[in-house]
mmCIF file of C-alpha atoms in Angstrom:
data_model
loop_
_atom_site.group_PDB
_atom_site.id
_atom_site.type_symbol
_atom_site.label_atom_id
_atom_site.label_comp_id
_atom_site.label_asym_id
_atom_site.label_seq_id
_atom_site.Cartn_x
_atom_site.Cartn_y
_atom_site.Cartn_z
ATOM 1 C CA VAL A 22 250.136 -131.785 88.561
ATOM 2 C CA ARG A 23 253.258 -133.192 90.245
ATOM 3 C CA SER A 24 254.469 -129.630 90.647
ATOM 4 C CA MET A 25 251.259 -128.120 92.028
ATOM 5 C CA GLU A 26 253.054 -127.486 95.333
ATOM 6 C CA ALA A 27 255.726 -125.520 93.460
ATOM 7 C CA THR A 28 253.090 -123.384 91.717
ATOM 8 C CA LYS A 29 251.799 -122.139 95.052
ATOM 9 C CA SER A 30 254.796 -119.810 95.273
ATOM 10 C CA LEU A 31 254.007 -118.258 91.859
ATOM 11 C CA THR A 32 251.883 -115.199 91.262
ATOM 12 C CA LEU A 33 248.156 -115.711 90.903
ATOM 13 C CA GLY A 34 248.249 -114.797 87.182
ATOM 14 C CA LEU A 35 251.080 -117.202 86.380
ATOM 15 C CA ARG A 36 249.473 -119.959 88.381
ATOM 16 C CA ALA A 37 246.165 -119.424 86.492
ATOM 17 C CA SER A 38 248.039 -119.626 83.157
ATOM 18 C CA ILE A 39 249.678 -122.916 84.148
ATOM 19 C CA ILE A 40 246.383 -124.436 85.309
ATOM 20 C CA LYS A 41 244.658 -123.228 82.116
ATOM 21 C CA HIS A 42 247.360 -124.912 80.026
ATOM 22 C CA MET A 43 247.050 -128.137 82.047
ATOM 23 C CA ALA A 44 243.291 -128.103 81.701
ATOM 24 C CA SER A 45 243.418 -127.796 77.938
ATOM 25 C CA HIS A 46 245.694 -130.871 77.689
ATOM 26 C CA TYR A 47 244.062 -133.106 80.226
ATOM 27 C CA LEU A 48 240.401 -132.233 79.696
ATOM 28 C CA GLY A 49 240.568 -131.420 75.999
ATOM 29 C CA ALA A 50 240.375 -135.109 75.118
ATOM 30 C CA VAL A 51 237.313 -135.791 77.310
ATOM 31 C CA PRO A 52 234.117 -135.270 75.272
ATOM 32 C CA HIS A 53 232.048 -133.973 78.190
ATOM 33 C CA PHE A 54 234.434 -131.044 78.649
ATOM 34 C CA GLU A 55 234.417 -129.835 75.008
ATOM 35 C CA GLY A 56 232.993 -126.308 74.858
ATOM 36 C CA THR A 57 232.955 -125.752 78.600
ATOM 37 C CA SER A 58 234.210 -122.500 80.076
ATOM 38 C CA ASP A 59 237.867 -121.916 80.898
ATOM 39 C CA SER A 60 237.050 -121.171 84.518
ATOM 40 C CA PHE A 61 235.180 -124.528 84.859
ATOM 41 C CA GLN A 62 238.069 -126.434 83.233
ATOM 42 C CA GLN A 63 240.631 -124.691 85.453
ATOM 43 C CA GLU A 64 238.703 -125.541 88.621
ATOM 44 C CA VAL A 65 238.423 -129.169 87.544
ATOM 45 C CA ALA A 66 242.130 -129.373 86.524
ATOM 46 C CA ALA A 67 243.132 -128.124 89.963
ATOM 47 C CA LEU A 68 241.301 -131.111 91.509
ATOM 48 C CA LEU A 69 243.045 -133.818 89.468
ATOM 49 C CA VAL A 70 244.855 -136.266 91.747
ATOM 50 C CA PRO A 71 247.972 -138.165 90.520
ATOM 51 C CA HIS A 72 248.328 -141.917 91.021
ATOM 52 C CA PHE A 73 251.475 -143.842 90.197
ATOM 53 C CA TYR A 74 251.614 -147.483 89.115
ATOM 54 C CA GLU A 75 254.328 -149.889 88.075
ATOM 55 C CA ARG A 76 254.384 -152.193 85.073
ATOM 56 C CA GLN A 77 251.805 -154.995 85.117
ATOM 57 C CA GLU A 78 249.980 -153.477 88.091
ATOM 58 C CA VAL A 79 246.192 -153.897 88.033
ATOM 59 C CA PHE A 80 244.038 -151.202 89.556
ATOM 60 C CA GLU A 81 240.510 -149.870 89.603
ATOM 61 C CA LEU A 82 239.594 -146.287 90.494
ATOM 62 C CA ARG A 83 235.835 -146.259 91.120
ATOM 63 C CA SER A 84 233.628 -143.257 90.589
ATOM 64 C CA CYS A 85 236.502 -141.409 88.882
ATOM 65 C CA LEU A 86 237.356 -139.933 85.539
ATOM 66 C CA CYS A 87 240.874 -141.168 84.743
ATOM 67 C CA ILE A 88 243.377 -139.541 82.386
ATOM 68 C CA VAL A 89 246.766 -141.012 81.511
ATOM 69 C CA GLU A 90 249.549 -138.516 82.061
ATOM 70 C CA HIS A 91 252.478 -140.862 81.334
ATOM 71 C CA GLY A 92 252.591 -144.507 80.344
ATOM 72 C CA THR A 93 250.271 -147.039 78.764
ATOM 73 C CA VAL A 94 247.193 -148.619 80.285
ATOM 74 C CA LEU A 95 244.954 -151.444 79.045
ATOM 75 C CA ARG A 96 241.311 -151.319 80.104
ATOM 76 C CA GLY A 97 238.329 -153.109 78.592
ATOM 77 C CA GLY A 98 240.241 -154.088 75.502
ATOM 78 C CA CYS A 99 241.343 -150.517 74.801
ATOM 79 C CA VAL A 100 244.899 -149.211 75.069
ATOM 80 C CA HIS A 101 245.195 -145.737 76.607
ATOM 81 C CA THR A 102 248.331 -143.633 76.193
ATOM 82 C CA ARG A 103 249.058 -139.991 77.092
ATOM 83 C CA TYR A 104 245.828 -137.991 77.566
ATOM 84 C CA GLY A 105 243.767 -141.160 76.935
ATOM 85 C CA ASN A 106 240.867 -141.362 79.351
ATOM 86 C CA TRP A 107 238.110 -143.563 80.741
ATOM 87 C CA GLY A 108 235.452 -143.265 83.408
ATOM 88 C CA GLN A 109 233.415 -140.696 81.506
ATOM 89 C CA ASP A 110 230.402 -142.340 83.102
ATOM 90 C CA VAL A 111 231.400 -140.534 86.291
ATOM 91 C CA ILE A 112 228.599 -138.147 85.352
ATOM 92 C CA LEU A 113 226.006 -140.835 86.147
ATOM 93 C CA SER A 114 224.541 -140.659 89.625
ATOM 94 C CA GLU A 115 223.336 -144.289 89.506
ATOM 95 C CA GLU A 116 226.356 -146.417 90.245
ATOM 96 C CA SER A 117 224.883 -149.559 88.720
ATOM 97 C CA LEU A 118 225.047 -147.860 85.284
ATOM 98 C CA ARG A 119 228.801 -147.154 85.608
ATOM 99 C CA LEU A 120 231.235 -149.638 84.103
ATOM 100 C CA ARG A 121 233.436 -151.401 86.615
ATOM 101 C CA LEU A 122 236.499 -152.670 84.796
ATOM 102 C CA PRO A 123 240.011 -153.010 86.128
ATOM 103 C CA ALA A 124 242.913 -151.380 84.321
ATOM 104 C CA LYS A 125 246.347 -152.933 83.775
ATOM 105 C CA CYS A 126 249.498 -150.850 83.373
ATOM 106 C CA LEU A 127 251.682 -151.954 80.473
ATOM 107 C CA THR A 128 254.453 -149.553 81.492
ATOM 108 C CA TYR A 129 255.214 -147.409 84.515
ATOM 109 C CA THR A 130 252.231 -145.114 84.543
ATOM 110 C CA GLU A 131 250.875 -141.908 86.013
ATOM 111 C CA VAL A 132 247.092 -141.566 85.991
ATOM 112 C CA LEU A 133 245.251 -138.409 86.997
ATOM 113 C CA SER A 134 241.836 -138.917 88.539
ATOM 114 C CA LEU A 135 238.827 -136.705 89.179
ATOM 115 C CA HIS A 136 236.439 -138.120 91.753
ATOM 116 C CA ARG A 137 232.729 -137.764 91.104
ATOM 117 C CA GLU A 138 232.133 -135.819 94.332
ATOM 118 C CA ASP A 139 234.695 -133.199 93.265
ATOM 119 C CA LEU A 140 233.112 -132.860 89.852
ATOM 120 C CA VAL A 141 229.629 -132.434 91.392
ATOM 121 C CA LYS A 142 230.957 -129.668 93.681
ATOM 122 C CA VAL A 143 232.473 -127.737 90.759
ATOM 123 C CA LEU A 144 229.321 -128.179 88.690
ATOM 124 C CA GLY A 145 227.387 -126.588 91.567
ATOM 125 C CA ASP A 146 229.140 -123.286 90.800
ATOM 126 C CA HIS A 147 228.676 -123.503 87.009
ATOM 127 C CA PRO A 148 224.976 -123.683 86.007
ATOM 128 C CA LYS A 149 225.648 -123.715 82.260
ATOM 129 C CA GLU A 150 227.991 -126.679 82.561
ATOM 130 C CA ARG A 151 225.691 -128.397 85.075
ATOM 131 C CA ARG A 152 222.833 -128.353 82.512
ATOM 132 C CA ARG A 153 225.165 -129.618 79.803
ATOM 133 C CA PHE A 154 226.475 -132.492 81.979
ATOM 134 C CA ARG A 155 222.947 -133.346 83.029
ATOM 135 C CA ARG A 156 221.835 -133.778 79.419
ATOM 136 C CA SER A 157 224.918 -135.913 78.718
ATOM 137 C CA ALA A 158 224.182 -138.025 81.796
ATOM 138 C CA ILE A 159 220.586 -138.624 80.678
ATOM 139 C CA ARG A 160 221.712 -139.755 77.226
ATOM 140 C CA LEU A 161 224.406 -142.017 78.675
ATOM 141 C CA ALA A 162 222.006 -143.468 81.262
ATOM 142 C CA MET A 163 219.537 -144.424 78.527
ATOM 143 C CA VAL A 164 222.277 -146.110 76.497
ATOM 144 C CA ARG A 165 223.551 -148.040 79.540
ATOM 145 C CA ALA A 166 220.067 -149.070 80.647
ATOM 146 C CA THR A 167 219.118 -150.406 77.225
ATOM 147 C CA THR A 168 222.471 -152.248 77.054
ATOM 148 C CA ILE A 169 221.739 -153.904 80.383
ATOM 149 C CA ILE A 170 218.265 -154.898 79.272
ATOM 150 C CA ARG A 171 219.619 -156.293 76.005
ATOM 151 C CA GLN A 172 222.307 -158.317 77.793
ATOM 152 C CA GLU A 173 219.838 -159.721 80.282
ATOM 153 C CA ARG A 174 217.383 -160.672 77.542
ATOM 154 C CA LYS A 175 220.148 -162.367 75.579
ATOM 155 C CA THR A 176 221.360 -164.427 78.555
ATOM 156 C CA ARG A 177 217.938 -164.715 80.208
ATOM 157 C CA VAL A 178 219.653 -163.930 83.519
ATOM 158 C CA PHE A 179 218.138 -161.218 85.695
ATOM 159 C CA PHE A 180 220.268 -159.312 88.206
ATOM 160 C CA ALA A 181 218.301 -158.056 91.172
ATOM 161 C CA ARG A 182 220.232 -154.780 91.262
ATOM 162 C CA ASN A 183 218.794 -153.941 87.826
ATOM 163 C CA ALA A 184 215.157 -154.429 88.861
ATOM 164 C CA TRP A 185 214.588 -150.657 88.799
ATOM 165 C CA ILE A 186 215.496 -150.575 85.080
ATOM 166 C CA HIS A 187 212.898 -153.177 84.199
ATOM 167 C CA GLU A 188 210.345 -151.378 86.327
ATOM 168 C CA LEU A 189 211.187 -148.052 84.668
ATOM 169 C CA PHE A 190 210.582 -149.461 81.185
ATOM 170 C CA GLY A 191 207.596 -151.546 82.235
ATOM 171 C CA LEU A 192 209.385 -154.839 81.572
ATOM 172 C CA ASP A 193 208.694 -156.497 84.941
ATOM 173 C CA ASN A 194 206.879 -159.452 83.377
ATOM 174 C CA ASP A 195 209.790 -160.280 81.069
ATOM 175 C CA VAL A 196 212.015 -161.458 83.900
ATOM 176 C CA LYS A 197 209.610 -163.775 85.740
ATOM 177 C CA THR A 198 210.861 -166.863 83.887
ATOM 178 C CA TRP A 199 214.530 -165.881 83.910
ATOM 179 C CA ARG A 200 217.178 -167.145 86.266
ATOM 180 C CA GLN A 201 217.823 -164.583 89.014
ATOM 181 C CA GLU A 202 221.247 -163.587 90.319
ATOM 182 C CA SER A 203 221.752 -161.378 93.363
ATOM 183 C CA THR A 204 225.336 -160.379 92.509
ATOM 184 C CA GLU A 205 227.529 -160.332 89.455
#
């Protein structure tokens, strides 16, 4: 990715081969991309944006799929090394269902990111992948929504931004006696 400018001087066929190779490494470890077409993966790989961080730096890339190119990152209790990834919830359109956790670099690190808007644009040209990602998003949304409900029931604290989840599942009456919070 650092040499994408250099690849512009290569022939179209050689450039396509390099991007295909990159796509298999970077996207091969991301479950949503397993079994997707080469052309889809190549288009996505071409949109990956590099970010560089120093040791002990804390960062948060919102609405992005993140892939470690070099270095070691700690996020949410998990250590991510080369080709490790997070932000797979980028497929969810509802932001309140996406995890918002900062990441901390344990070493000098390069992270590649794919912004949600870029993924949506590429999916627009690939109907087969769009259906596949939509099914994955529905499954993940259900898991996240039930997790939110379970956490709120356990703590008996209701967050106003999650009201739509309670309404969706017909659980409006459950929260009437709970403490309400407007922000987390």
